[in-house]
Amino acid sequence: MLIRSRRGWELPEAAATPEGVYHDRRALLKAAGLGLIAAGLPTLPAWAAAGPPADPSAARYPVPRNERYTLDRALSAERDVTTYNNFYEFGSHKGIWMAAQKLPVRPWTVAIDGMVEQPMNLDIDQLLDRMPLEERLYRHRCVEAWAMAVPWSGFPLKALVDMARPLGSAKYLTMQTFKDSKVASGQREFWYPWPYTEGLRLDEATNDLAFIATGLYGKPMPPQNGAPLRLVTPWKYGFKSVKSIVRFTFTDKRPRTFWDTVGPAEYGFWANVNPDIPHPRWSQKTERLLGSDERVPTQLYNGYADHVAHLYAGMEGERLYM
Ligand code: MTE
């Protein structure tokens, strides 16, 4: 199907809503409580005045940092990371953080199925009990050429794969976001192939870098960043990092992914970061650091070549970098 609407993440940076437009969340909620929102500003929904329900996993954080993963740049400001987002389920612009508070993160059931010894459904808190939680500092590079550095909390995806015990015939792992257009109004945009789906080849999924994030900045994951479970693959463009996962399916077929379905000429399955392969409509040579105008050179595999380059040996004929 043709792409009918222009995607927000394809807007030039200058056309994106300025971050200053977004008020500090606490100040905004407090103002709502005191009835101080001036006429002319958007009215807050009823749930916002009370704030989102407390996340029962809060006591698990902060988790010990894994010092193996170091950064060559400063961490991004938490406020920037949590108020400048891509989450099309809640709108195709960067300011969806408040709309995303509607996402109910409990109860939350995760299905693990497909080519596994024993399919299972797990409650998110049971899953967190079984996984080795740690903190990792990773760079993140969006295909739109902005970048951030984030302290994610979570667990290696390999731990989940090992728990699932895939059959020898499984070659890929597909991951899917929830689907509920009552919660996520963006899912009423029928030309998108909901639910958002992503996938990795199994050797990518079990690579030491592949991570399932459950929190950031020493706290549970906020809804806008993909609560309660979100993939993080720092050597790939950010659209691979599927948010709010409800299903992990092991399969022997490469899955059709969300953006590869919407725009196959521009977005592919592999999506590895490479400054020398431009997007069809812009250069990938540099990236803007979130929260500033500074541009820095982009690195092959986003600087993680030592961890992942071997995964793609002998695949030179494939579209590895989009
Ligand atoms: N996951 C879902 N379900 N829906 C989305 O729209 N956007 C992707 C990815 N995961 C997206 C998603 C894109 S394009 C990026 S760059 C990252 O989430 C952004 O993550 P952030 O908002 O935490 O920075």
PDB file of C-alpha atoms in Angstrom, residues 8-9 24 31 36 51-52 55-56 77 92 103 111 116 120 146 171 177-178 182 231 235 253 286 292 302:
ATOM      1  CA  GLY A   8       6.514  12.529  11.380  1.00  0.00           C
ATOM      2  CA  TRP A   9       9.943  10.984  11.622  1.00  0.00           C
ATOM      3  CA  ASP A  24       7.967  19.711  32.594  1.00  0.00           C
ATOM      4  CA  ALA A  31      -0.783  23.000  37.482  1.00  0.00           C
ATOM      5  CA  LEU A  36      -3.842  26.765  36.723  1.00  0.00           C
ATOM      6  CA  GLY A  51      -1.081  10.901  37.366  1.00  0.00           C
ATOM      7  CA  PRO A  52      -0.532   7.431  35.959  1.00  0.00           C
ATOM      8  CA  ASP A  55       4.427   0.927  38.538  1.00  0.00           C
ATOM      9  CA  PRO A  56       4.693  -2.092  40.874  1.00  0.00           C
ATOM     10  CA  ALA A  77      19.217  14.507  29.683  1.00  0.00           C
ATOM     11  CA  SER A  92       3.144  10.584  14.324  1.00  0.00           C
ATOM     12  CA  LEU A 103      -1.036   2.915  28.221  1.00  0.00           C
ATOM     13  CA  ALA A 111       3.377 -14.581  25.151  1.00  0.00           C
ATOM     14  CA  VAL A 116       9.665 -23.409  21.124  1.00  0.00           C
ATOM     15  CA  MET A 120       4.079 -19.916  27.565  1.00  0.00           C
ATOM     16  CA  TRP A 146      19.277  12.241  15.789  1.00  0.00           C
ATOM     17  CA  LYS A 171      15.896 -18.992  12.817  1.00  0.00           C
ATOM     18  CA  THR A 177       3.616  -4.430  20.301  1.00  0.00           C
ATOM     19  CA  PHE A 178       0.114  -4.505  21.867  1.00  0.00           C
ATOM     20  CA  LYS A 182      -9.026   2.449  22.319  1.00  0.00           C
ATOM     21  CA  LEU A 231      13.918  -4.019  22.536  1.00  0.00           C
ATOM     22  CA  TRP A 235      24.023  -1.123  16.409  1.00  0.00           C
ATOM     23  CA  LYS A 253      10.775 -17.318   8.264  1.00  0.00           C
ATOM     24  CA  THR A 286      26.379  12.789  11.004  1.00  0.00           C
ATOM     25  CA  SER A 292      21.582  20.288  21.477  1.00  0.00           C
ATOM     26  CA  ASN A 302      26.910   2.986  15.665  1.00  0.00           C
TER      27      ASN A 302
END
